[in-house]
Structures are given as structure tokens and as C-alpha cells.
Coordinates of N, CA and C in Angstrom, one line a residue:
M23 N 160.8 120.5 182.2 CA 159.5 119.8 182.1 C 158.4 120.9 181.5
F24 N 157.4 120.3 180.8 CA 156.5 121.2 180.3 C 155.6 121.7 181.6
S25 N 155.3 122.9 181.3 CA 154.3 123.3 182.4 C 153.0 122.9 181.5
K26 N 151.8 122.9 182.5 CA 150.5 122.5 182.3 C 150.0 123.3 181.0
S27 N 150.4 124.7 181.1 CA 149.9 125.4 179.9 C 150.3 125.1 178.6
K28 N 151.8 124.8 178.5 CA 152.3 124.4 177.3 C 151.8 123.0 176.9
L29 N 151.4 122.1 177.9 CA 150.8 120.7 177.4 C 149.8 120.9 176.8
L30 N 148.8 121.8 177.6 CA 147.4 122.1 176.9 C 147.6 122.6 175.5
I31 N 148.5 123.6 175.2 CA 148.5 124.1 174.0 C 149.0 122.9 172.9
C32 N 150.1 122.1 173.3 CA 150.3 121.0 172.4 C 149.0 120.1 172.2
C33 N 148.3 119.8 172.9 CA 147.1 118.9 172.9 C 146.2 119.7 171.8
L34 N 146.0 120.9 172.1 CA 144.9 121.4 171.0 C 145.5 121.6 169.9
F35 N 146.7 121.9 169.4 CA 147.4 121.9 168.3 C 147.4 120.6 167.5
L36 N 147.6 119.7 168.3 CA 147.4 118.1 167.6 C 145.9 117.8 167.3
S37 N 145.1 118.2 168.2 CA 143.6 117.9 167.9 C 143.3 118.7 166.7
T38 N 143.7 120.0 166.5 CA 143.2 120.7 165.3 C 143.8 120.2 164.1
S39 N 144.9 119.6 164.2 CA 145.6 119.3 163.0 C 145.0 117.9 162.5
A40 N 144.7 117.1 163.5 CA 144.0 115.8 163.1 C 142.6 116.1 162.4
W41 N 141.8 117.1 163.1 CA 140.5 117.5 162.5 C 140.5 118.0 161.1
A42 N 141.5 119.0 161.0 CA 141.8 119.4 159.6 C 142.0 118.4 158.7
Q43 N 142.9 117.5 158.8 CA 143.3 116.3 158.0 C 142.0 115.5 157.7
S44 N 141.3 115.1 158.7 CA 139.9 114.3 158.5 C 139.0 115.2 157.5
A45 N 138.8 116.5 157.9 CA 138.0 117.3 157.1 C 138.4 117.4 155.7
D46 N 139.7 117.4 155.4 CA 140.4 117.4 153.9 C 139.8 116.2 153.2
E47 N 140.2 115.1 153.9 CA 139.9 113.6 153.5 C 138.3 113.5 153.1
D48 N 137.6 114.1 154.0 CA 136.0 114.0 153.6 C 135.8 114.7 152.7
Y49 N 136.4 116.0 152.4 CA 135.9 116.9 151.3 C 136.3 116.3 149.9
V50 N 137.6 115.7 149.9 CA 138.0 114.9 148.8 C 137.1 113.6 148.4
G51 N 136.8 113.0 149.3 CA 135.9 111.9 149.3 C 134.4 112.3 148.6
Y52 N 134.0 113.4 149.2 CA 132.9 113.9 148.6 C 132.8 114.5 147.1
D53 N 134.0 115.1 146.9 CA 134.1 115.4 145.6 C 134.2 114.2 144.6
T54 N 134.8 113.1 145.0 CA 135.0 111.9 144.0 C 133.5 111.4 144.0
I55 N 132.7 111.3 144.9 CA 131.4 110.7 145.0 C 130.6 111.6 144.0
V56 N 130.7 112.8 143.9 CA 129.9 113.8 143.1 C 130.3 113.5 141.7
D57 N 131.9 113.5 141.4 CA 132.1 113.2 140.1 C 131.7 111.8 139.6
D58 N 131.6 110.8 140.4 CA 131.3 109.4 139.9 C 129.7 109.6 139.6
L59 N 129.0 110.2 140.5 CA 127.7 110.1 140.2 C 127.4 110.9 138.8
T60 N 128.0 112.1 138.6 CA 127.8 112.7 137.3 C 128.2 112.0 136.0
A61 N 129.3 111.4 136.3 CA 129.8 110.5 135.1 C 128.8 109.3 134.7
S62 N 128.1 108.7 135.8 CA 127.3 107.6 135.6 C 126.0 108.4 135.0
T63 N 125.5 109.4 135.2 CA 124.2 109.9 134.9 C 124.5 110.5 133.2
R64 N 125.8 110.9 132.9 CA 126.0 111.2 131.5 C 126.4 110.1 130.7
A65 N 126.9 109.0 131.2 CA 127.1 107.8 130.3 C 126.1 107.5 129.3
P66 N 124.9 107.2 129.8 CA 123.9 106.9 128.8 C 123.6 107.6 127.7
Q67 N 123.8 108.9 127.9 CA 123.7 110.0 126.9 C 124.8 109.8 125.9
V68 N 126.0 109.5 126.1 CA 126.9 109.3 125.5 C 126.7 108.1 124.6
R69 N 126.3 106.9 125.1 CA 126.3 105.7 124.4 C 125.0 105.9 123.5
G70 N 124.0 106.5 124.0 CA 122.8 106.5 122.9 C 123.0 107.3 121.8
G71 N 123.8 108.5 121.9 CA 123.9 109.2 120.6 C 122.7 109.9 120.2
D72 N 123.0 110.6 119.0 CA 121.8 111.1 118.3 C 121.0 110.2 117.6
P73 N 119.7 110.4 118.0 CA 118.7 109.2 117.1 C 118.7 109.7 115.7
F74 N 118.9 110.9 115.4 CA 118.9 111.2 113.9 C 120.1 110.3 113.0
D75 N 121.1 110.1 113.9 CA 122.2 109.4 113.1 C 121.7 108.0 112.7
L76 N 120.7 107.7 113.2 CA 120.0 106.4 112.8 C 119.3 106.2 111.7
I77 N 118.9 107.5 111.2 CA 117.9 107.5 110.1 C 118.6 107.5 108.8
S78 N 118.1 106.8 107.8 CA 118.7 106.7 106.4 C 117.8 107.3 105.3
I79 N 118.3 107.8 104.3 CA 117.4 108.3 103.4 C 117.6 107.6 102.1
H80 N 116.3 107.3 101.5 CA 116.6 106.2 100.3 C 116.1 106.9 99.3
G81 N 116.6 106.8 98.1 CA 116.3 107.1 96.6 C 116.1 106.1 95.7
G82 N 115.3 106.3 94.8 CA 115.0 105.1 93.9 C 114.6 105.6 92.4
F83 N 114.8 104.6 91.5 CA 114.4 104.9 90.1 C 113.8 103.6 89.5
G84 N 112.8 103.4 89.0 CA 112.1 102.3 88.6 C 111.5 102.2 87.2
L85 N 111.2 101.1 86.7 CA 110.4 101.3 85.5 C 109.2 100.3 85.8
V86 N 108.1 100.9 85.3 CA 106.8 100.3 85.7 C 106.0 100.0 84.4
T87 N 105.4 98.6 84.6 CA 104.3 98.3 83.7 C 102.9 98.1 84.5
S88 N 101.9 99.0 84.0 CA 100.8 99.0 84.5 C 99.4 98.5 83.6
H89 N 98.6 97.6 84.4 CA 97.5 97.5 83.6 C 96.3 98.1 84.0
L90 N 95.7 99.2 83.1 CA 94.7 100.2 83.3 C 93.5 99.7 82.9
A91 N 92.5 100.1 83.8 CA 90.9 99.7 83.6 C 90.2 101.0 84.0
L92 N 89.6 101.3 82.6 CA 88.7 102.5 82.6 C 87.3 102.2 82.3
D93 N 86.5 102.5 83.3 CA 84.9 102.5 83.3 C 84.3 103.8 83.0
M94 N 83.8 103.8 81.7 CA 83.1 105.0 81.4 C 81.6 105.1 81.8
A95 N 81.2 106.5 81.9 CA 79.7 106.8 82.3 C 78.8 106.1 81.2
D96 N 79.3 106.1 80.1 CA 78.2 105.5 79.2 C 78.3 103.9 79.2
G97 N 78.9 103.2 79.9 CA 78.9 101.9 79.9 C 80.3 101.4 79.2
Q98 N 80.9 102.2 78.5 CA 82.2 101.6 77.7 C 83.2 101.3 78.8
R99 N 84.1 100.3 78.6 CA 85.2 99.8 79.4 C 86.4 99.7 78.4
Y100 N 87.6 100.3 78.8 CA 88.6 100.4 78.2 C 90.0 99.8 79.2
T101 N 90.5 98.9 78.5 CA 91.7 98.3 79.4 C 93.0 98.2 78.4
G102 N 94.1 98.2 79.1 CA 95.2 98.1 78.4 C 96.6 98.3 79.3
F103 N 97.7 98.1 78.7 CA 99.1 98.1 79.3 C 99.6 99.6 79.1
Q104 N 100.1 100.2 80.1 CA 101.1 101.2 80.0 C 102.3 101.0 80.5
K105 N 103.4 101.6 79.9 CA 104.9 101.5 80.4 C 105.1 103.0 80.9
G106 N 106.0 103.1 82.0 CA 106.4 104.3 82.4 C 107.8 104.2 83.4
F107 N 107.9 105.2 84.2 CA 109.0 105.2 85.0 C 108.5 105.8 86.3
E108 N 109.3 105.7 87.3 CA 109.2 106.3 88.6 C 110.4 106.7 89.4
A109 N 110.2 107.7 90.0 CA 111.3 108.4 90.9 C 110.8 108.6 92.3
S110 N 111.6 108.1 93.3 CA 111.0 108.1 94.6 C 112.1 108.5 95.5
L111 N 111.6 108.9 96.7 CA 112.5 109.4 97.8 C 111.7 109.1 99.2
G112 N 112.7 108.4 100.0 CA 112.0 108.0 101.4 C 112.9 108.2 102.5
I113 N 112.5 108.2 103.7 CA 113.3 108.4 104.9 C 112.7 107.5 106.1
D114 N 113.7 107.0 106.7 CA 113.4 106.0 107.8 C 112.6 106.8 108.9
L115 N 111.6 106.0 109.6 CA 110.9 106.8 110.7 C 111.4 106.1 112.0
F116 N 112.7 106.6 112.3 CA 113.4 106.2 113.6 C 113.5 104.8 113.7
S117 N 113.5 104.1 112.6 CA 113.7 102.6 112.6 C 114.0 102.2 111.2
P118 N 114.8 101.3 111.1 CA 115.3 100.7 109.6 C 114.1 99.8 109.2
R119 N 113.1 99.3 110.0 CA 112.1 98.6 109.3 C 110.8 99.4 108.9
W120 N 110.7 100.8 109.3 CA 109.7 101.5 109.0 C 110.0 102.8 108.1
M121 N 109.2 103.1 106.8 CA 109.8 104.0 105.9 C 108.6 104.9 105.5
A122 N 108.8 106.1 105.3 CA 107.8 107.0 104.7 C 108.4 107.2 103.3
E123 N 107.6 107.0 102.1 CA 108.0 107.4 100.8 C 107.1 108.1 99.9
G124 N 107.8 109.1 99.2 CA 106.9 109.8 98.2 C 107.5 109.5 96.9
A125 N 106.5 109.3 95.9 CA 107.1 109.0 94.3 C 106.2 109.7 93.4
L126 N 106.8 109.9 92.2 CA 106.4 110.5 91.1 C 106.5 109.4 89.9
R127 N 105.1 109.2 89.4 CA 105.0 108.5 88.2 C 104.6 109.0 87.1
S128 N 105.3 108.6 85.9 CA 104.8 109.2 84.5 C 104.5 108.0 83.4
F129 N 103.5 108.0 82.7 CA 103.2 107.1 81.7 C 102.9 107.8 80.4
S130 N 103.7 107.7 79.4 CA 103.3 108.4 78.0 C 102.1 107.8 77.5
S131 N 101.7 108.5 76.6 CA 100.4 108.1 76.0 C 100.4 106.9 75.2
S132 N 99.6 105.9 75.5 CA 99.7 104.5 75.0 C 98.3 104.1 74.5
Q133 N 98.3 103.2 73.6 CA 97.0 102.8 73.0 C 96.3 101.5 73.9
L134 N 94.9 101.8 74.1 CA 94.2 100.8 74.8 C 93.5 100.1 73.8
E135 N 92.6 99.0 74.1 CA 91.8 98.5 73.3 C 90.8 99.5 72.8
K136 N 90.0 99.2 71.7 CA 88.8 99.9 70.9 C 89.5 101.1 70.7
G137 N 90.8 101.4 70.2 CA 91.5 102.5 69.7 C 91.4 103.9 70.5
A138 N 91.4 103.5 71.8 CA 91.5 104.4 72.7 C 93.0 104.7 73.2
Y139 N 93.3 106.1 73.6 CA 94.6 106.3 73.9 C 94.6 107.0 75.4
A140 N 95.9 106.7 76.2 CA 95.7 107.1 77.5 C 97.0 107.7 78.0
A141 N 97.0 108.7 78.7 CA 98.3 109.1 79.3 C 98.1 109.4 80.7
L142 N 99.0 108.9 81.5 CA 99.0 109.1 83.1 C 100.0 109.7 83.7
S143 N 99.6 110.4 85.0 CA 100.8 110.7 85.7 C 100.1 110.5 87.3
E144 N 101.3 110.4 88.2 CA 100.8 110.3 89.5 C 101.8 110.5 90.7
F145 N 101.1 111.0 91.6 CA 101.9 111.3 92.8 C 101.5 110.6 94.0
N146 N 102.3 109.9 94.8 CA 101.9 109.0 95.8 C 102.7 108.9 96.9
L147 N 102.0 108.7 98.2 CA 102.7 108.6 99.6 C 102.3 107.3 100.0
R148 N 103.4 106.7 100.6 CA 103.2 105.5 101.0 C 104.2 105.2 102.4
L149 N 103.6 104.4 103.3 CA 104.1 103.8 104.6 C 104.5 102.5 104.3
L150 N 105.9 102.3 104.4 CA 106.5 100.8 104.1 C 107.0 100.3 105.3
Y151 N 106.8 98.9 105.4 CA 107.4 97.9 106.4 C 108.3 97.1 105.6
R152 N 109.7 97.1 106.3 CA 110.6 96.2 105.6 C 111.1 95.2 106.5
N153 N 110.9 94.0 106.4 CA 111.3 93.0 107.2 C 112.4 92.2 106.5
P154 N 113.7 91.7 107.1 CA 114.5 91.2 106.7 C 114.2 89.5 106.5
V155 N 114.3 88.9 105.6 CA 114.2 87.6 105.6 C 115.3 86.7 105.4
S156 N 116.5 87.3 105.0 CA 117.8 86.7 105.0 C 118.8 87.9 105.1
R157 N 119.9 87.8 105.2 CA 121.0 88.8 105.4 C 120.9 89.8 104.3
L158 N 120.6 89.6 103.1 CA 120.6 90.3 101.8 C 119.2 90.7 101.3
V159 N 118.5 90.1 101.8 CA 116.8 90.2 101.2 C 115.9 90.8 102.2
K160 N 115.1 91.5 101.8 CA 114.0 92.4 102.6 C 112.5 92.0 102.0
I161 N 111.5 91.8 102.7 CA 110.3 92.0 102.2 C 109.9 93.2 102.3
R162 N 108.9 93.9 101.4 CA 108.4 95.2 101.6 C 106.9 94.9 101.5
L163 N 106.2 95.5 102.6 CA 104.8 95.8 102.4 C 104.3 97.1 102.7
G164 N 103.4 97.5 101.8 CA 103.2 99.0 101.9 C 101.8 99.3 101.6
G165 N 101.3 100.6 102.1 CA 99.9 101.1 101.9 C 100.0 102.6 101.8
G166 N 99.2 103.3 101.0 CA 99.1 104.6 101.1 C 98.2 105.3 100.2
V167 N 98.3 106.4 99.6 CA 97.3 107.1 98.9 C 97.9 107.6 97.7
A168 N 97.3 107.8 96.5 CA 97.9 108.5 95.1 C 96.9 109.7 94.8
A169 N 97.6 110.5 93.9 CA 96.8 111.3 93.2 C 97.1 111.2 92.0
R170 N 96.2 110.6 91.1 CA 96.4 110.2 89.7 C 95.7 111.3 88.7
Y171 N 96.5 111.5 87.6 CA 95.8 112.4 86.5 C 95.8 112.0 85.3
L172 N 94.7 111.7 84.7 CA 94.5 110.7 83.4 C 93.8 111.6 82.3
E173 N 94.5 111.5 81.1 CA 94.0 112.0 80.0 C 93.6 111.1 79.0
L174 N 92.5 110.8 78.4 CA 91.8 109.8 77.6 C 91.4 110.4 76.4
K175 N 91.8 109.7 75.3 CA 91.3 110.4 73.9 C 90.6 109.1 73.5
T176 N 89.2 109.4 72.9 CA 88.3 108.5 72.4 C 87.5 109.0 71.1
N177 N 87.4 108.5 69.9 CA 86.9 109.0 69.0 C 86.9 110.6 68.8
G178 N 88.2 110.9 68.9 CA 88.5 112.5 68.7 C 88.2 113.2 69.7
Q179 N 87.6 112.7 70.7 CA 87.3 113.6 72.0 C 88.4 113.3 73.1
K180 N 88.7 114.5 73.8 CA 89.7 114.3 75.0 C 89.0 114.5 76.3
K181 N 89.1 113.5 77.1 CA 88.8 113.8 78.6 C 89.6 113.5 79.7
E182 N 89.7 114.3 80.6 CA 90.6 114.5 81.7 C 89.8 114.0 83.1
F183 N 90.6 113.2 83.8 CA 90.1 112.8 85.1 C 91.1 113.0 86.3
S184 N 91.0 113.4 87.4 CA 91.7 113.5 88.6 C 91.1 112.7 89.7
T185 N 92.0 111.5 90.1 CA 91.4 110.5 90.8 C 92.2 110.3 92.0
P186 N 91.7 110.3 93.3 CA 92.3 110.1 94.4 C 92.1 108.4 94.6
A187 N 93.3 107.7 94.9 CA 93.2 106.2 95.1 C 94.0 105.8 96.1
S188 N 93.7 104.5 96.6 CA 94.5 103.9 97.5 C 95.4 103.0 97.1
I189 N 96.4 102.7 97.8 CA 97.6 101.8 97.4 C 97.9 100.6 98.3
L190 N 98.0 99.3 97.7 CA 98.4 98.3 98.5 C 99.5 97.6 97.7
S191 N 100.6 97.2 98.5 CA 101.9 96.9 97.7 C 102.5 95.7 98.5
I192 N 103.3 95.0 97.7 CA 104.2 93.9 98.2 C 105.4 93.9 97.4
G193 N 106.7 93.5 97.9 CA 107.7 93.4 97.1 C 108.8 92.9 97.8
L194 N 110.1 92.6 97.1 CA 111.2 92.3 97.7 C 112.3 93.4 97.3
E195 N 113.3 93.3 98.2 CA 114.5 94.3 98.0 C 115.8 93.4 98.4
A196 N 116.8 93.5 97.4 CA 117.8 92.8 97.7 C 119.2 93.7 97.7
A197 N 120.0 93.7 98.5 CA 121.1 94.5 98.6 C 122.0 94.0 97.7
L198 N 122.8 95.0 96.9 CA 123.9 94.7 96.1 C 125.3 95.1 96.8
S199 N 125.1 96.1 97.6 CA 126.2 96.6 98.4 C 125.5 97.3 99.7
R200 N 126.3 97.9 100.5 CA 125.7 98.9 101.7 C 125.0 99.8 101.2
N201 N 125.2 100.6 99.9 CA 124.4 101.8 99.6 C 123.6 101.5 98.4
L202 N 123.6 100.4 97.7 CA 122.8 100.2 96.7 C 121.8 98.7 96.7
S203 N 120.8 98.8 96.1 CA 119.8 97.4 96.1 C 119.0 97.5 94.8
V204 N 118.3 96.3 94.5 CA 117.4 96.2 93.5 C 116.3 95.8 94.0
G205 N 115.0 95.9 93.5 CA 113.9 95.7 94.0 C 112.8 95.3 92.9
A206 N 111.9 94.4 93.4 CA 110.5 94.1 92.5 C 109.5 94.3 93.4
E207 N 108.4 94.9 92.9 CA 107.3 95.0 93.5 C 105.8 94.9 92.7
L208 N 105.0 94.4 93.4 CA 103.5 94.3 92.8 C 102.6 95.3 93.5
A209 N 101.8 95.9 92.9 CA 100.7 96.9 93.6 C 99.4 97.0 93.0
Y210 N 98.5 97.4 93.7 CA 96.9 97.6 93.1 C 96.7 98.8 93.7
R211 N 95.9 99.6 92.8 CA 95.6 100.9 93.0 C 94.0 101.0 92.7
S212 N 93.2 101.6 93.8 CA 91.9 101.4 93.5 C 91.4 102.7 93.9
A213 N 90.5 103.3 93.1 CA 89.9 104.7 93.3 C 89.0 104.8 94.5
L214 N 89.1 105.9 94.9 CA 88.6 106.3 96.3 C 87.0 107.2 96.0
I215 N 87.0 107.4 94.7 CA 85.5 108.1 94.5 C 85.1 107.2 93.3
T216 N 83.7 107.5 92.9 CA 83.0 106.9 91.8 C 82.9 107.7 90.7
E217 N 83.1 108.9 90.7 CA 83.1 110.1 89.6 C 84.3 110.1 88.9
T218 N 84.7 109.0 88.5 CA 86.0 109.0 87.5 C 86.0 107.6 86.7
A219 N 86.5 107.7 85.6 CA 86.8 106.5 84.7 C 87.9 105.6 85.2
D220 N 88.8 106.2 86.0 CA 90.0 105.3 86.3 C 89.7 104.7 87.5
S221 N 88.9 103.5 87.6 CA 88.6 102.8 88.5 C 89.5 101.9 89.3
G222 N 90.8 101.7 88.7 CA 91.6 100.6 89.3 C 92.9 100.3 88.3
A223 N 94.1 99.9 88.9 CA 95.1 99.5 88.1 C 96.1 98.6 88.9
A224 N 96.6 97.6 88.2 CA 97.6 96.7 88.9 C 98.8 96.8 88.0
D225 N 100.1 97.1 88.8 CA 101.2 97.2 88.3 C 102.3 96.4 88.9
A226 N 103.5 96.5 88.1 CA 104.6 95.7 88.5 C 105.9 96.8 88.4
T227 N 106.8 96.9 89.2 CA 107.8 97.7 89.1 C 109.2 96.9 89.5
L228 N 110.2 97.5 88.6 CA 111.5 97.0 89.0 C 112.3 98.2 89.1
S229 N 113.1 98.1 90.1 CA 113.7 99.4 90.6 C 115.3 99.2 91.1
L230 N 115.9 100.3 90.9 CA 117.4 100.4 91.7 C 117.2 101.5 92.8
G231 N 117.8 101.3 94.1 CA 117.6 102.1 95.0 C 119.0 102.2 95.6
A232 N 119.1 103.4 96.1 CA 120.3 104.1 96.8 C 120.0 104.4 98.3
H233 N 120.8 104.2 99.1 CA 120.7 104.4 100.6 C 121.7 105.1 101.2
F234 N 121.5 106.4 102.0 CA 122.5 107.0 102.6 C 122.1 107.3 103.9

């Protein structure tokens, strides 16, 4: 038979083993909980991704026909059509519907009424809102500012004008593929100052766009 001292030692040993096993199970359970919580906090970051991955860059080339109206200080008024081209570059503003765009325009010298000749170049910045109206077509509404540089020749004299102007535009954009589109746009430009002959212009643009 076991003595009382041996019986006491056996009881202590069994109690210690049970406590150690319970502690190990609690520790493993704690580590599992921590891992689960860490995974749950990291999951939204993985799903969200980099917001810059959603940004597209847009390039375009267009042909422009513009109706120019020039009001001279002596009361003379010259109007006429000009033909030119446009090169543009835009970027999404963290949304496929909003875009910032810059464009360069150039019109070669063309004859206006009353024997006047005008040559025009322009740099503009616009904010565009593009709203889908069907699976392939979007409507484009825009507004911005332009810096216009006009050279006018009348009666053997040459005059130059630098004109800041506001822009309002509306147009349609139709997708040809994932990366190509065609567009048509109407716009009006109005001078922001009175000390210029370049008081306003209305134009139409046909363009081809690339999207990356």
C-alpha cells in the first residue's frame, strides 16, 4: 500500500499536469484569437487595394472648327471660321466620372470678312463630368479657363491680343474598344477681360481618344 506521503506526491503531480495542459490550451486559444483579429483588420486593406489603380489617363487628338468674333476698339467687327487641331491629356480625379484635362489648340492663319486675317493658339484647362447614358456612350459636361493668343492683320497692320477666357462645353463620347473612343463636342469661349478684340468664339470638335 502507498504511504500517505506517496499518495500526496501523486496528487500534486496529477494536479500540476492538468494545470499545465489547461494553460497550454488557453495559450493556443489566445494565439488563435489574436491571429483571427489581425486577419480581420487586414482584410479590408487587401480588398480595397491601391486607389491609384483606379485612375486612368486619357489622351486625345481632335479636329476643330471655330467661329471667331472680333470686336475692335474703333467699332469694327470681324467674324469668320477657322480650322485647326487639338491635342489633349487628362487624368481621372479618383473617379471614372470626373476628369481634369489640359489641351493645346492651334489655328493657322485664315481669312475673315472684310479682308482681315487671323491666327490663333490656345492653352486650356477644364474639369469634365462624364455620365454614362448607355453601355457604350457617355455625355461630357465641362467648364474651365483658357489662355488665347491672337494675331490679327488688317489693312497691312498687325495686332496681337492675349485673352483669358472661360469655357463651357457639352459633348458625347462613344467607346470603340476598351482603350479607344470617338467624341463630338460643342463649346463656347467668352473673354474674361474687356481690353481685347477676341470677345468670344463657338466651336465644334471631332476627336479620337485613347485611355490607359
